[in-house]
PDB file of C-alpha atoms in Angstrom:
ATOM      1  CA  UNK A   1      40.870 140.924  29.351  1.00 39.00           C
ATOM      2  CA  UNK A   2      37.167 141.478  30.032  1.00 42.00           C
ATOM      3  CA  UNK A   3      36.265 143.445  33.095  1.00 45.00           C
ATOM      4  CA  UNK A   4      32.996 141.845  34.150  1.00 45.00           C
ATOM      5  CA  UNK A   5      33.365 142.164  37.896  1.00 54.00           C
ATOM      6  CA  UNK A   6      30.915 144.615  39.330  1.00 58.00           C
ATOM      7  CA  UNK A   7      29.060 145.075  36.047  1.00 74.00           C
ATOM      8  CA  UNK A   8      25.765 146.807  36.636  1.00 90.00           C
ATOM      9  CA  UNK A   9      22.382 145.919  35.220  1.00 92.00           C
ATOM     10  CA  UNK A  10      22.549 148.625  32.555  1.00 93.00           C
ATOM     11  CA  UNK A  11      25.922 147.468  31.259  1.00 94.00           C
ATOM     12  CA  UNK A  12      24.732 143.844  31.230  1.00 95.00           C
ATOM     13  CA  UNK A  13      21.627 144.878  29.285  1.00 96.00           C
ATOM     14  CA  UNK A  14      23.677 146.874  26.758  1.00 96.00           C
ATOM     15  CA  UNK A  15      26.054 143.955  26.238  1.00 97.00           C
ATOM     16  CA  UNK A  16      23.080 141.667  25.614  1.00 97.00           C
ATOM     17  CA  UNK A  17      21.420 144.163  23.273  1.00 97.00           C
ATOM     18  CA  UNK A  18      24.565 144.736  21.214  1.00 97.00           C
ATOM     19  CA  UNK A  19      25.391 141.031  21.095  1.00 98.00           C
ATOM     20  CA  UNK A  20      21.871 140.189  19.921  1.00 98.00           C
ATOM     21  CA  UNK A  21      21.987 142.945  17.313  1.00 98.00           C
ATOM     22  CA  UNK A  22      25.366 141.697  16.094  1.00 98.00           C
ATOM     23  CA  UNK A  23      23.975 138.170  15.796  1.00 98.00           C
ATOM     24  CA  UNK A  24      20.992 139.409  13.798  1.00 98.00           C
ATOM     25  CA  UNK A  25      23.085 141.417  11.365  1.00 98.00           C
ATOM     26  CA  UNK A  26      25.661 138.637  11.066  1.00 98.00           C
ATOM     27  CA  UNK A  27      22.824 136.312  10.050  1.00 98.00           C
ATOM     28  CA  UNK A  28      21.580 138.773   7.419  1.00 98.00           C
ATOM     29  CA  UNK A  29      25.105 139.279   6.072  1.00 98.00           C
ATOM     30  CA  UNK A  30      25.979 135.589   5.960  1.00 98.00           C
ATOM     31  CA  UNK A  31      22.702 134.630   4.305  1.00 98.00           C
ATOM     32  CA  UNK A  32      23.116 137.380   1.718  1.00 98.00           C
ATOM     33  CA  UNK A  33      26.650 136.268   0.877  1.00 98.00           C
ATOM     34  CA  UNK A  34      25.602 132.610   0.711  1.00 98.00           C
ATOM     35  CA  UNK A  35      22.680 133.443  -1.545  1.00 98.00           C
ATOM     36  CA  UNK A  36      24.831 135.525  -3.899  1.00 97.00           C
ATOM     37  CA  UNK A  37      27.542 132.868  -4.042  1.00 97.00           C
ATOM     38  CA  UNK A  38      24.963 130.286  -5.075  1.00 97.00           C
ATOM     39  CA  UNK A  39      22.609 132.277  -7.314  1.00 96.00           C
ATOM     40  CA  UNK A  40      24.826 135.073  -8.624  1.00 95.00           C
ATOM     41  CA  UNK A  41      22.817 137.795 -10.322  1.00 94.00           C
ATOM     42  CA  UNK A  42      19.508 135.943  -9.977  1.00 96.00           C
ATOM     43  CA  UNK A  43      18.063 137.950  -7.095  1.00 97.00           C
ATOM     44  CA  UNK A  44      14.506 136.667  -7.329  1.00 96.00           C
ATOM     45  CA  UNK A  45      14.722 134.721  -4.079  1.00 96.00           C
ATOM     46  CA  UNK A  46      16.893 137.109  -2.045  1.00 97.00           C
ATOM     47  CA  UNK A  47      14.066 138.775  -0.145  1.00 97.00           C
ATOM     48  CA  UNK A  48      12.563 135.401   0.754  1.00 96.00           C
ATOM     49  CA  UNK A  49      15.950 134.444   2.167  1.00 96.00           C
ATOM     50  CA  UNK A  50      16.701 137.556   4.225  1.00 97.00           C
ATOM     51  CA  UNK A  51      13.791 139.987   3.981  1.00 96.00           C
ATOM     52  CA  UNK A  52      11.946 139.444   7.229  1.00 95.00           C
ATOM     53  CA  UNK A  53      15.112 138.936   9.254  1.00 97.00           C
ATOM     54  CA  UNK A  54      16.319 142.266   7.858  1.00 97.00           C
ATOM     55  CA  UNK A  55      13.070 143.994   8.799  1.00 97.00           C
ATOM     56  CA  UNK A  56      13.033 142.608  12.336  1.00 96.00           C
ATOM     57  CA  UNK A  57      16.674 143.276  13.184  1.00 97.00           C
ATOM     58  CA  UNK A  58      16.489 146.808  11.809  1.00 97.00           C
ATOM     59  CA  UNK A  59      13.288 147.508  13.729  1.00 97.00           C
ATOM     60  CA  UNK A  60      15.101 146.507  16.909  1.00 96.00           C
ATOM     61  CA  UNK A  61      17.331 149.556  16.417  1.00 96.00           C
ATOM     62  CA  UNK A  62      14.429 151.714  17.653  1.00 96.00           C
ATOM     63  CA  UNK A  63      15.756 150.859  21.103  1.00 96.00           C
ATOM     64  CA  UNK A  64      18.869 152.910  20.336  1.00 94.00           C
ATOM     65  CA  UNK A  65      16.774 156.067  20.293  1.00 94.00           C
ATOM     66  CA  UNK A  66      15.295 155.021  23.632  1.00 94.00           C
ATOM     67  CA  UNK A  67      18.770 154.398  25.026  1.00 94.00           C
ATOM     68  CA  UNK A  68      19.833 157.904  24.027  1.00 92.00           C
ATOM     69  CA  UNK A  69      16.715 159.524  25.463  1.00 93.00           C
ATOM     70  CA  UNK A  70      17.186 157.695  28.760  1.00 92.00           C
ATOM     71  CA  UNK A  71      20.852 158.647  28.940  1.00 90.00           C
ATOM     72  CA  UNK A  72      22.072 155.061  28.868  1.00 91.00           C
ATOM     73  CA  UNK A  73      24.557 155.918  26.127  1.00 89.00           C
ATOM     74  CA  UNK A  74      26.417 159.056  25.115  1.00 84.00           C
ATOM     75  CA  UNK A  75      25.087 159.451  21.604  1.00 80.00           C
ATOM     76  CA  UNK A  76      22.612 162.202  20.887  1.00 81.00           C
ATOM     77  CA  UNK A  77      19.012 161.170  20.367  1.00 86.00           C
ATOM     78  CA  UNK A  78      18.775 163.246  17.162  1.00 84.00           C
ATOM     79  CA  UNK A  79      21.674 161.442  15.482  1.00 78.00           C
ATOM     80  CA  UNK A  80      20.236 158.060  16.478  1.00 85.00           C
ATOM     81  CA  UNK A  81      16.770 159.090  15.288  1.00 89.00           C
ATOM     82  CA  UNK A  82      18.034 160.228  11.887  1.00 82.00           C
ATOM     83  CA  UNK A  83      19.807 156.931  11.290  1.00 82.00           C
ATOM     84  CA  UNK A  84      16.966 154.740  12.518  1.00 92.00           C
ATOM     85  CA  UNK A  85      14.151 156.694  10.847  1.00 92.00           C
ATOM     86  CA  UNK A  86      15.572 156.484   7.337  1.00 90.00           C
ATOM     87  CA  UNK A  87      16.102 152.753   7.618  1.00 94.00           C
ATOM     88  CA  UNK A  88      12.660 152.110   9.078  1.00 96.00           C
ATOM     89  CA  UNK A  89      11.217 154.003   6.128  1.00 95.00           C
ATOM     90  CA  UNK A  90      13.090 151.634   3.823  1.00 96.00           C
ATOM     91  CA  UNK A  91      12.097 148.376   5.502  1.00 97.00           C
ATOM     92  CA  UNK A  92       8.508 149.257   6.412  1.00 96.00           C
ATOM     93  CA  UNK A  93       7.758 151.825   3.723  1.00 94.00           C
ATOM     94  CA  UNK A  94       9.200 150.070   0.670  1.00 96.00           C
ATOM     95  CA  UNK A  95      10.390 146.506   1.237  1.00 96.00           C
ATOM     96  CA  UNK A  96       7.493 145.295   3.350  1.00 96.00           C
ATOM     97  CA  UNK A  97       4.462 146.685   1.467  1.00 94.00           C
ATOM     98  CA  UNK A  98       5.637 146.359  -2.139  1.00 96.00           C
ATOM     99  CA  UNK A  99       6.152 142.824  -3.399  1.00 94.00           C
ATOM    100  CA  UNK A 100       7.858 143.874  -6.607  1.00 95.00           C
ATOM    101  CA  UNK A 101      11.072 142.591  -8.233  1.00 95.00           C
ATOM    102  CA  UNK A 102      12.174 146.194  -8.823  1.00 95.00           C
ATOM    103  CA  UNK A 103      12.339 146.535  -5.060  1.00 97.00           C
ATOM    104  CA  UNK A 104      12.814 143.059  -3.597  1.00 97.00           C
ATOM    105  CA  UNK A 105      15.093 141.603  -6.282  1.00 97.00           C
ATOM    106  CA  UNK A 106      17.230 144.555  -7.282  1.00 96.00           C
ATOM    107  CA  UNK A 107      20.966 145.266  -7.185  1.00 97.00           C
ATOM    108  CA  UNK A 108      20.052 148.293  -5.057  1.00 97.00           C
ATOM    109  CA  UNK A 109      18.764 145.950  -2.357  1.00 97.00           C
ATOM    110  CA  UNK A 110      22.049 144.034  -2.414  1.00 98.00           C
ATOM    111  CA  UNK A 111      24.053 147.247  -2.159  1.00 98.00           C
ATOM    112  CA  UNK A 112      21.915 148.504   0.710  1.00 97.00           C
ATOM    113  CA  UNK A 113      21.918 145.240   2.652  1.00 98.00           C
ATOM    114  CA  UNK A 114      25.654 144.674   2.331  1.00 98.00           C
ATOM    115  CA  UNK A 115      26.417 148.249   3.399  1.00 97.00           C
ATOM    116  CA  UNK A 116      24.048 148.048   6.363  1.00 97.00           C
ATOM    117  CA  UNK A 117      25.048 144.599   7.578  1.00 98.00           C
ATOM    118  CA  UNK A 118      28.820 145.106   7.344  1.00 98.00           C
ATOM    119  CA  UNK A 119      28.507 148.437   9.127  1.00 96.00           C
ATOM    120  CA  UNK A 120      26.359 146.996  11.888  1.00 97.00           C
ATOM    121  CA  UNK A 121      28.407 143.840  12.450  1.00 98.00           C
ATOM    122  CA  UNK A 122      31.452 146.005  13.072  1.00 97.00           C
ATOM    123  CA  UNK A 123      29.542 148.591  15.124  1.00 95.00           C
ATOM    124  CA  UNK A 124      27.692 146.234  17.446  1.00 97.00           C
ATOM    125  CA  UNK A 125      30.669 143.972  18.090  1.00 97.00           C
ATOM    126  CA  UNK A 126      32.785 147.055  18.830  1.00 95.00           C
ATOM    127  CA  UNK A 127      30.150 148.348  21.242  1.00 94.00           C
ATOM    128  CA  UNK A 128      29.648 145.055  23.092  1.00 96.00           C
ATOM    129  CA  UNK A 129      33.363 144.484  23.558  1.00 96.00           C
ATOM    130  CA  UNK A 130      33.860 148.100  24.570  1.00 93.00           C
ATOM    131  CA  UNK A 131      31.421 147.723  27.477  1.00 93.00           C
ATOM    132  CA  UNK A 132      33.467 144.728  28.607  1.00 94.00           C
ATOM    133  CA  UNK A 133      36.652 146.797  28.303  1.00 93.00           C
ATOM    134  CA  UNK A 134      37.963 144.499  25.597  1.00 94.00           C
ATOM    135  CA  UNK A 135      39.957 146.604  23.153  1.00 91.00           C
ATOM    136  CA  UNK A 136      40.281 145.295  19.595  1.00 94.00           C
ATOM    137  CA  UNK A 137      42.063 147.882  17.490  1.00 93.00           C
ATOM    138  CA  UNK A 138      41.011 146.282  14.202  1.00 95.00           C
ATOM    139  CA  UNK A 139      37.352 146.780  15.104  1.00 94.00           C
ATOM    140  CA  UNK A 140      38.023 150.316  16.295  1.00 94.00           C
ATOM    141  CA  UNK A 141      39.766 151.160  13.044  1.00 95.00           C
ATOM    142  CA  UNK A 142      37.077 149.571  10.893  1.00 95.00           C
ATOM    143  CA  UNK A 143      34.341 151.304  12.882  1.00 93.00           C
ATOM    144  CA  UNK A 144      35.799 154.702  12.059  1.00 93.00           C
ATOM    145  CA  UNK A 145      37.038 153.997   8.526  1.00 94.00           C
ATOM    146  CA  UNK A 146      34.558 151.798   6.643  1.00 95.00           C
ATOM    147  CA  UNK A 147      31.931 154.525   6.725  1.00 93.00           C
ATOM    148  CA  UNK A 148      33.869 156.417   4.040  1.00 94.00           C
ATOM    149  CA  UNK A 149      32.715 153.764   1.562  1.00 95.00           C
ATOM    150  CA  UNK A 150      29.725 152.151   3.246  1.00 95.00           C
ATOM    151  CA  UNK A 151      27.754 155.325   3.982  1.00 92.00           C
ATOM    152  CA  UNK A 152      27.635 156.453   0.324  1.00 93.00           C
ATOM    153  CA  UNK A 153      27.014 152.869  -0.809  1.00 95.00           C
ATOM    154  CA  UNK A 154      24.146 152.426   1.624  1.00 95.00           C
ATOM    155  CA  UNK A 155      22.591 155.775   0.753  1.00 94.00           C
ATOM    156  CA  UNK A 156      22.811 154.987  -2.972  1.00 96.00           C
ATOM    157  CA  UNK A 157      21.010 151.692  -2.408  1.00 97.00           C
ATOM    158  CA  UNK A 158      18.382 153.377  -0.238  1.00 96.00           C
ATOM    159  CA  UNK A 159      17.635 156.111  -2.767  1.00 97.00           C
ATOM    160  CA  UNK A 160      17.398 153.611  -5.623  1.00 97.00           C
ATOM    161  CA  UNK A 161      15.009 151.474  -3.581  1.00 97.00           C
ATOM    162  CA  UNK A 162      12.751 154.447  -2.839  1.00 97.00           C
ATOM    163  CA  UNK A 163      12.897 155.547  -6.469  1.00 97.00           C
ATOM    164  CA  UNK A 164      11.761 152.084  -7.553  1.00 97.00           C
ATOM    165  CA  UNK A 165       8.929 152.252  -5.023  1.00 97.00           C
ATOM    166  CA  UNK A 166       7.518 155.561  -6.318  1.00 97.00           C
ATOM    167  CA  UNK A 167       5.133 154.085  -8.962  1.00 97.00           C
ATOM    168  CA  UNK A 168       3.822 151.548  -6.469  1.00 96.00           C
ATOM    169  CA  UNK A 169       3.373 154.230  -3.820  1.00 96.00           C
ATOM    170  CA  UNK A 170       1.509 156.437  -6.295  1.00 96.00           C
ATOM    171  CA  UNK A 171      -0.839 153.550  -7.105  1.00 95.00           C
ATOM    172  CA  UNK A 172      -1.820 153.400  -3.444  1.00 93.00           C
ATOM    173  CA  UNK A 173      -2.128 157.158  -2.935  1.00 93.00           C
ATOM    174  CA  UNK A 174      -0.428 160.210  -4.459  1.00 95.00           C
ATOM    175  CA  UNK A 175       0.368 161.474  -0.959  1.00 95.00           C
ATOM    176  CA  UNK A 176       2.491 158.388  -0.286  1.00 95.00           C
ATOM    177  CA  UNK A 177       4.565 159.063  -3.390  1.00 96.00           C
ATOM    178  CA  UNK A 178       4.971 162.687  -2.318  1.00 97.00           C
ATOM    179  CA  UNK A 179       6.043 161.502   1.140  1.00 96.00           C
ATOM    180  CA  UNK A 180       8.765 159.294  -0.343  1.00 96.00           C
ATOM    181  CA  UNK A 181       9.958 162.121  -2.578  1.00 97.00           C
ATOM    182  CA  UNK A 182      10.080 164.454   0.410  1.00 96.00           C
ATOM    183  CA  UNK A 183      12.238 161.986   2.290  1.00 95.00           C
ATOM    184  CA  UNK A 184      14.509 161.506  -0.696  1.00 96.00           C
ATOM    185  CA  UNK A 185      15.036 165.253  -0.923  1.00 95.00           C
ATOM    186  CA  UNK A 186      16.163 165.256   2.691  1.00 92.00           C
ATOM    187  CA  UNK A 187      18.978 162.780   2.109  1.00 91.00           C
ATOM    188  CA  UNK A 188      21.740 165.250   1.119  1.00 91.00           C
ATOM    189  CA  UNK A 189      21.632 167.338   4.341  1.00 89.00           C
ATOM    190  CA  UNK A 190      21.152 164.269   6.537  1.00 84.00           C
ATOM    191  CA  UNK A 191      24.019 162.419   4.853  1.00 87.00           C
ATOM    192  CA  UNK A 192      26.185 165.501   5.268  1.00 89.00           C
ATOM    193  CA  UNK A 193      25.355 165.670   8.987  1.00 84.00           C
ATOM    194  CA  UNK A 194      26.022 161.975   9.612  1.00 83.00           C
ATOM    195  CA  UNK A 195      29.134 161.889   7.407  1.00 89.00           C
ATOM    196  CA  UNK A 196      30.734 164.918   9.032  1.00 90.00           C
ATOM    197  CA  UNK A 197      29.777 163.566  12.455  1.00 85.00           C
ATOM    198  CA  UNK A 198      31.662 160.343  11.705  1.00 89.00           C
ATOM    199  CA  UNK A 199      34.656 162.241  10.321  1.00 92.00           C
ATOM    200  CA  UNK A 200      34.763 164.262  13.540  1.00 91.00           C
ATOM    201  CA  UNK A 201      34.484 161.100  15.629  1.00 89.00           C
ATOM    202  CA  UNK A 202      37.244 159.442  13.591  1.00 91.00           C
ATOM    203  CA  UNK A 203      39.602 162.338  14.206  1.00 92.00           C
ATOM    204  CA  UNK A 204      38.694 162.325  17.885  1.00 91.00           C
ATOM    205  CA  UNK A 205      39.210 158.587  18.305  1.00 90.00           C
ATOM    206  CA  UNK A 206      41.968 157.717  15.819  1.00 89.00           C
ATOM    207  CA  UNK A 207      43.652 161.022  15.122  1.00 81.00           C
ATOM    208  CA  UNK A 208      47.321 160.913  16.081  1.00 50.00           C
ATOM    209  CA  UNK A 209      47.081 157.404  17.501  1.00 45.00           C
ATOM    210  CA  UNK A 210      49.135 154.385  16.604  1.00 43.00           C
ATOM    211  CA  UNK A 211      47.855 150.823  16.142  1.00 44.00           C
ATOM    212  CA  UNK A 212      49.182 149.879  19.565  1.00 42.00           C
ATOM    213  CA  UNK A 213      47.886 152.915  21.430  1.00 43.00           C
ATOM    214  CA  UNK A 214      44.559 154.041  20.026  1.00 48.00           C
ATOM    215  CA  UNK A 215      42.684 156.800  21.757  1.00 48.00           C
ATOM    216  CA  UNK A 216      39.831 155.706  23.964  1.00 42.00           C
ATOM    217  CA  UNK A 217      36.619 155.323  22.028  1.00 43.00           C
ATOM    218  CA  UNK A 218      34.105 158.047  22.684  1.00 40.00           C
ATOM    219  CA  UNK A 219      31.371 156.569  20.524  1.00 47.00           C
ATOM    220  CA  UNK A 220      28.196 156.405  22.466  1.00 40.00           C
ATOM    221  CA  UNK A 221      26.838 152.965  21.839  1.00 49.00           C
ATOM    222  CA  UNK A 222      29.496 151.150  23.780  1.00 42.00           C
ATOM    223  CA  UNK A 223      29.352 152.727  27.183  1.00 44.00           C
ATOM    224  CA  UNK A 224      27.091 154.368  29.662  1.00 45.00           C
ATOM    225  CA  UNK A 225      27.012 158.101  30.102  1.00 40.00           C
ATOM    226  CA  UNK A 226      28.691 157.699  33.448  1.00 34.00           C
ATOM    227  CA  UNK A 227      30.263 154.829  35.303  1.00 33.00           C
ATOM    228  CA  UNK A 228      28.187 152.925  37.794  1.00 31.00           C
TER     229      UNK A 228
END
């Protein structure tokens, strides 16, 4: 049962933020699935269907870095920054400026969007309910299990998108192409850091627990640093 009595302004704000983020990603996911079910492998209209919604909802994640810096949540600012930065580079550095079918109508875009949106629907709903002290074990389990598949899938889509953007970036300026290549080269260590972080969190949260008595979630997006 939700514990809303005595909820402070920060908790109310975080519930609203996570709920809004969930709604945005759920829209992107549902529209992607509907488009694919209707058009199959014809991806020519996918960006028109979801592109700007994807850009806006992902840009809203900048607030997560702010939350960490202000101490509103437990997660480290560096981890949040690494996750948000790479995605902002994708949406603003490839999808937005380059109107090319190799980028906006590619299987890599589908892979990336599905990985992102599934991950975020689970994450934000888990966070919002966690603030309300509503425990849903299925969400907890998915939050700390799906990443095994979705992280590599998302990274593969991201790298393929940036690779497709390289000729277009070079046409604008050689330095932009070099910048994309530099970011691509940084993916292995960053993925390792984020992947091992999630493995550690999974062991901390789910390790040794049963479906009826999971350990309390320590993930930072769902609760304040300290109780009010």
